[in-house]
Short mmCIF file of C-alpha atoms in Angstrom, two decimals:
data_model
loop_
_atom_site.label_atom_id
_atom_site.label_comp_id
_atom_site.label_asym_id
_atom_site.label_seq_id
_atom_site.Cartn_x
_atom_site.Cartn_y
_atom_site.Cartn_z
CA MET A 1 66.14 10.36 27.42
CA ALA A 2 66.01 10.00 23.64
CA ARG A 3 65.89 6.56 22.09
CA CYS A 4 65.56 5.31 18.56
CA CYS A 5 62.82 2.68 18.37
CA ASN A 6 63.30 1.87 14.72
CA SER A 7 64.60 3.48 11.60
CA ASP A 8 61.78 5.98 11.26
CA THR A 9 60.73 6.98 14.75
CA ILE A 10 62.29 8.82 17.65
CA GLN A 11 60.54 8.88 21.01
CA LEU A 12 61.12 11.35 23.80
CA CYS A 13 59.51 11.34 27.19
CA ILE A 14 60.09 14.44 29.30
CA SER A 15 58.65 15.95 32.43
CA SER A 16 56.68 19.15 31.91
CA ASN A 17 59.54 21.33 33.10
CA PRO A 18 60.38 24.19 30.69
CA LYS A 19 64.08 23.54 31.24
CA TYR A 20 63.73 20.56 28.87
CA LEU A 21 62.44 22.70 25.99
CA LYS A 22 65.98 23.33 24.82
CA LEU A 23 66.65 19.59 24.64
CA VAL A 24 63.47 18.97 22.65
CA ARG A 25 64.27 21.84 20.28
CA SER A 26 67.67 20.32 19.61
CA VAL A 27 66.16 16.92 18.71
CA ILE A 28 63.43 18.41 16.52
CA LEU A 29 65.82 20.74 14.68
CA GLN A 30 68.24 17.91 13.91
CA SER A 31 65.39 15.59 12.88
CA ALA A 32 64.02 18.15 10.44
CA LEU A 33 67.48 18.77 9.00
CA ILE A 34 68.16 15.04 8.65
CA VAL A 35 65.04 14.50 6.53
CA GLY A 36 66.01 17.36 4.25
CA PHE A 37 64.06 20.39 5.35
CA SER A 38 65.84 23.69 4.77
CA GLU A 39 67.45 25.50 7.72
CA LYS A 40 64.50 27.92 7.82
CA ASP A 41 61.81 25.23 7.64
CA SER A 42 63.68 23.21 10.27
CA ARG A 43 63.79 26.24 12.60
CA ASP A 44 60.09 26.83 11.95
CA VAL A 45 59.11 23.24 12.76
CA THR A 46 61.21 23.50 15.92
CA LEU A 47 59.35 26.66 16.91
CA ALA A 48 55.96 25.00 16.29
CA VAL A 49 56.84 22.05 18.53
CA ASP A 50 58.27 24.37 21.20
CA GLU A 51 55.01 26.34 21.16
CA ALA A 52 52.90 23.19 21.37
CA ILE A 53 54.86 21.93 24.39
CA THR A 54 54.69 25.38 25.98
CA ASN A 55 50.89 25.24 25.62
CA ILE A 56 50.78 21.77 27.18
CA ILE A 57 52.82 22.98 30.17
CA LYS A 58 50.76 26.16 30.59
CA HIS A 59 47.26 24.97 29.79
CA SER A 60 47.04 21.16 30.07
CA TYR A 61 49.26 20.94 33.14
CA MET A 62 48.62 24.48 34.41
CA SER A 63 52.35 25.09 34.91
CA SER A 64 52.86 21.98 37.00
CA TYR A 65 56.38 20.85 36.17
CA ASP A 66 56.34 17.17 37.16
CA LYS A 67 53.90 15.75 34.62
CA LYS A 68 54.62 13.56 31.62
CA ILE A 69 54.87 14.64 27.99
CA LYS A 70 55.60 12.13 25.23
CA ILE A 71 56.91 13.28 21.89
CA ASN A 72 57.09 11.01 18.86
CA VAL A 73 59.00 12.11 15.79
CA ASN A 74 57.82 9.97 12.88
CA PHE A 75 59.70 10.09 9.61
CA ARG A 76 57.06 9.37 6.96
CA ASP A 77 57.54 9.12 3.21
CA GLU A 78 55.91 12.46 2.43
CA TYR A 79 56.02 14.34 5.69
CA LEU A 80 57.53 14.72 9.12
CA GLU A 81 55.00 13.91 11.83
CA LEU A 82 55.26 15.11 15.41
CA VAL A 83 52.90 13.52 17.93
CA LEU A 84 52.65 15.21 21.32
CA ARG A 85 50.83 13.36 24.06
CA ASP A 86 49.87 14.79 27.41
CA TYR A 87 47.73 13.47 30.26
CA GLY A 88 46.46 16.73 31.66
CA LYS A 89 43.35 18.86 31.26
CA LYS A 90 41.73 18.12 27.93
CA ALA A 91 42.06 20.81 25.33
CA ASP A 92 38.88 22.00 23.63
CA PRO A 93 39.84 22.53 19.97
CA LYS A 94 36.99 25.04 19.57
CA THR A 95 38.61 27.34 22.12
CA ILE A 96 42.14 26.97 20.76
CA LYS A 97 42.50 30.04 18.59
CA SER A 98 45.32 32.29 17.58
CA ARG A 99 44.76 35.93 18.30
CA ASP A 100 44.15 38.66 15.76
CA LEU A 101 47.64 39.97 14.97
CA LYS A 102 46.28 43.53 14.87
CA ASP A 103 45.31 43.17 18.51
CA VAL A 104 48.80 43.53 20.00
CA LYS A 105 48.87 42.01 23.45
CA PRO A 106 50.96 39.50 25.38
CA GLY A 107 49.92 35.90 24.65
CA GLY A 108 48.02 34.08 21.93
CA LEU A 109 50.89 33.85 19.46
CA GLY A 110 51.81 30.22 20.16
CA VAL A 111 48.77 28.77 18.38
CA PHE A 112 49.26 31.25 15.56
CA PHE A 113 52.82 29.99 14.97
CA ILE A 114 51.76 26.33 15.12
CA LYS A 115 49.01 26.80 12.53
CA LYS A 116 51.10 29.07 10.35
CA ILE A 117 54.08 26.71 10.22
CA MET A 118 52.57 23.23 10.15
CA ASP A 119 50.60 21.87 7.19
CA ASN A 120 48.27 19.80 9.31
CA VAL A 121 47.29 20.32 12.95
CA CYS A 122 44.99 17.75 14.57
CA TYR A 123 43.85 17.55 18.17
CA ASP A 124 42.90 13.95 18.95
CA MET A 125 40.53 14.01 21.92
CA SER A 126 39.86 10.26 21.88
CA PRO A 127 42.28 9.25 24.66
CA LYS A 128 40.55 8.79 28.02
CA HIS A 129 43.01 11.14 29.68
CA GLY A 130 44.67 14.14 28.10
CA THR A 131 45.18 15.07 24.46
CA LYS A 132 47.17 13.82 21.51
CA LEU A 133 48.31 16.60 19.20
CA ILE A 134 49.43 15.53 15.73
CA LEU A 135 51.47 17.97 13.66
CA LYS A 136 52.54 17.32 10.09
CA LYS A 137 54.92 19.14 7.81
CA TYR A 138 55.09 17.93 4.22
CA PHE A 139 58.37 17.79 2.34
CA TYR A 140 56.66 19.17 -0.73
CA LYS A 141 53.76 21.57 -0.73
CA LYS A 142 51.52 19.37 -2.91
CA ASN A 143 47.90 19.60 -1.82
CA CYS A 144 48.91 19.91 1.79
CA MET A 145 47.00 23.14 2.22
CA ASP A 146 43.80 21.20 1.50
CA ASN A 147 44.52 19.20 4.61
CA LYS A 148 45.11 22.21 6.83
CA GLU A 149 42.78 22.04 9.79
CA GLY A 150 41.31 24.89 11.72
CA MET B 1 70.03 33.00 29.22
CA GLN B 2 72.11 35.77 30.73
CA LEU B 3 71.33 39.46 31.03
CA HIS B 4 74.16 42.01 30.99
CA ILE B 5 73.00 45.44 32.11
CA ASN B 6 74.87 48.66 31.39
CA LYS B 7 73.97 52.30 31.63
CA HIS B 8 74.83 54.83 28.92
CA ASP B 9 73.89 58.22 30.43
CA ASP B 10 70.11 57.93 30.90
CA ILE B 11 69.75 54.83 28.72
CA VAL B 12 69.61 51.33 30.23
CA VAL B 13 71.11 48.75 27.87
CA ILE B 14 70.13 45.15 28.50
CA GLU B 15 72.25 42.73 26.48
CA ILE B 16 70.53 39.36 26.29
CA GLU B 17 72.60 36.25 25.72
CA GLY B 18 71.11 32.84 24.93
CA GLU B 19 67.55 31.71 24.33
CA VAL B 20 64.37 33.51 25.36
CA ASP B 21 61.77 30.78 25.87
CA LEU B 22 59.22 29.74 28.50
CA TYR B 23 62.04 28.75 30.86
CA HIS B 24 64.01 31.99 30.60
CA SER B 25 61.46 34.69 29.79
CA PRO B 26 60.35 35.15 33.44
CA SER B 27 63.78 36.51 34.37
CA LEU B 28 63.67 38.98 31.45
CA ARG B 29 60.14 39.98 32.44
CA LYS B 30 61.32 40.57 36.03
CA GLU B 31 64.28 42.68 34.89
CA LEU B 32 62.17 44.82 32.55
CA ALA B 33 59.54 45.39 35.23
CA SER B 34 62.26 46.29 37.71
CA GLN B 35 63.85 48.86 35.38
CA ILE B 36 60.50 50.46 34.52
CA ASN B 37 59.34 50.47 38.15
CA HIS B 38 62.60 52.19 39.11
CA GLY B 39 61.65 55.03 36.78
CA GLU B 40 63.90 54.26 33.83
CA LYS B 41 62.42 55.90 30.72
CA LYS B 42 64.81 54.68 28.04
CA VAL B 43 65.54 50.98 27.63
CA LEU B 44 67.52 49.36 24.81
CA LEU B 45 67.34 45.59 24.47
CA ASP B 46 70.30 44.19 22.55
CA PHE B 47 69.53 40.85 20.84
CA GLU B 48 72.90 40.38 19.17
CA LYS B 49 73.65 37.26 21.24
CA VAL B 50 70.11 35.86 21.21
CA LYS B 51 69.86 32.58 19.32
CA TYR B 52 66.17 31.84 19.79
CA ILE B 53 62.91 33.41 20.86
CA ASP B 54 59.43 31.93 21.15
CA SER B 55 55.99 33.35 21.89
CA SER B 56 56.77 33.50 25.63
CA GLY B 57 59.68 35.80 24.84
CA LEU B 58 57.58 37.88 22.46
CA ALA B 59 54.85 38.18 25.10
CA THR B 60 57.48 39.41 27.56
CA LEU B 61 58.59 42.10 25.10
CA ILE B 62 55.02 43.21 24.35
CA GLU B 63 54.36 43.43 28.10
CA GLY B 64 57.52 45.50 28.54
CA LEU B 65 56.59 47.79 25.66
CA GLN B 66 53.10 48.36 27.03
CA LYS B 67 54.45 49.12 30.52
CA MET B 68 56.98 51.52 29.05
CA ASN B 69 54.31 53.26 26.96
CA LYS B 70 52.19 53.72 30.09
CA SER B 71 55.11 55.39 31.86
CA LYS B 72 55.75 57.59 28.78
CA GLY B 73 59.13 55.99 28.21
CA LYS B 74 60.85 54.63 25.13
CA PHE B 75 61.68 51.00 24.37
CA VAL B 76 64.02 50.03 21.52
CA LEU B 77 65.32 46.68 20.25
CA CYS B 78 68.56 46.13 18.33
CA GLY B 79 70.83 43.42 16.95
CA LEU B 80 68.15 40.95 15.87
CA ASN B 81 69.60 38.25 13.61
CA SER B 82 67.64 37.26 10.51
CA SER B 83 65.93 34.21 12.05
CA ILE B 84 64.76 36.22 15.07
CA TYR B 85 63.63 39.08 12.83
CA ASP B 86 61.66 36.56 10.72
CA ILE B 87 59.65 35.63 13.80
CA PHE B 88 58.90 39.30 14.49
CA GLU B 89 57.82 39.77 10.88
CA VAL B 90 55.57 36.70 10.81
CA ALA B 91 53.88 37.89 14.01
CA ARG B 92 53.69 41.39 12.51
CA LEU B 93 55.61 42.81 15.44
CA ASP B 94 58.31 44.42 13.28
CA GLY B 95 56.09 47.49 13.01
CA VAL B 96 55.12 47.46 16.66
CA PHE B 97 58.61 47.79 18.11
CA ILE B 98 61.33 50.27 17.18
CA VAL B 99 64.01 47.94 15.79
CA LYS B 100 67.56 49.10 15.01
CA ASN B 101 70.45 47.22 13.45
CA THR B 102 73.20 47.86 15.97
CA GLN B 103 73.54 48.93 19.60
CA LYS B 104 74.96 52.25 18.39
CA ASP B 105 71.89 52.81 16.19
CA GLY B 106 69.69 51.92 19.14
CA LEU B 107 71.50 54.36 21.44
CA ASP B 108 71.21 57.10 18.79
CA ALA B 109 67.46 56.46 18.53
CA LEU B 110 67.07 56.93 22.28
CA LYS B 111 69.15 60.12 22.60
#
């Protein structure tokens, strides 16, 4: 399922079945560790990707488990980039919000974790079908907060 | 994920083993609902063998807590390792749940 395309990219293609989350987490955790993130940062990045895939399964594919999700792990010079591609219902970035933490209720924490953990979160709506979500985590915290998107 | 359920007097102890994510949280949700619907008023969830939790797992716990509050029961968590506790803290849930270090502490809190 996992294949190395070249020295700086790993591609995964999974079906939208939650049973594969564990496999993805394992790849993301090891990727983050390999490029030198701390144990904590690596666990955080893993959580962010897990949450993003969970949202794709629940919202883009409406819990249909036989759809396609592509995950690219790109090892860049200054950051680790995770690109998640789905072909389901288009996400509307304006409606993707984390909930107020004071309002304790089930749900709404996934987006909060993604935005809290990653330095850059970009929803690319340009594909004809589905959404491309691009997540970046910088190795050093230089100016990355300036790039943080809503 | 596996759930090991024991009863200590009037306290139901659910020991969770494994990872609580989108794939596994429905079975925890079902078990919690079942215990509460059967009239159990004291539930202790032991996380000592939990390696990972995501927002699906947290949502399951919040749902369980709210159901338990409605039935005037008590819901306690114990045994959270530091990485799991970090997630609770970041989501500001450490003050929402009663969290104890060990199962013994959790049982004492429910007596």
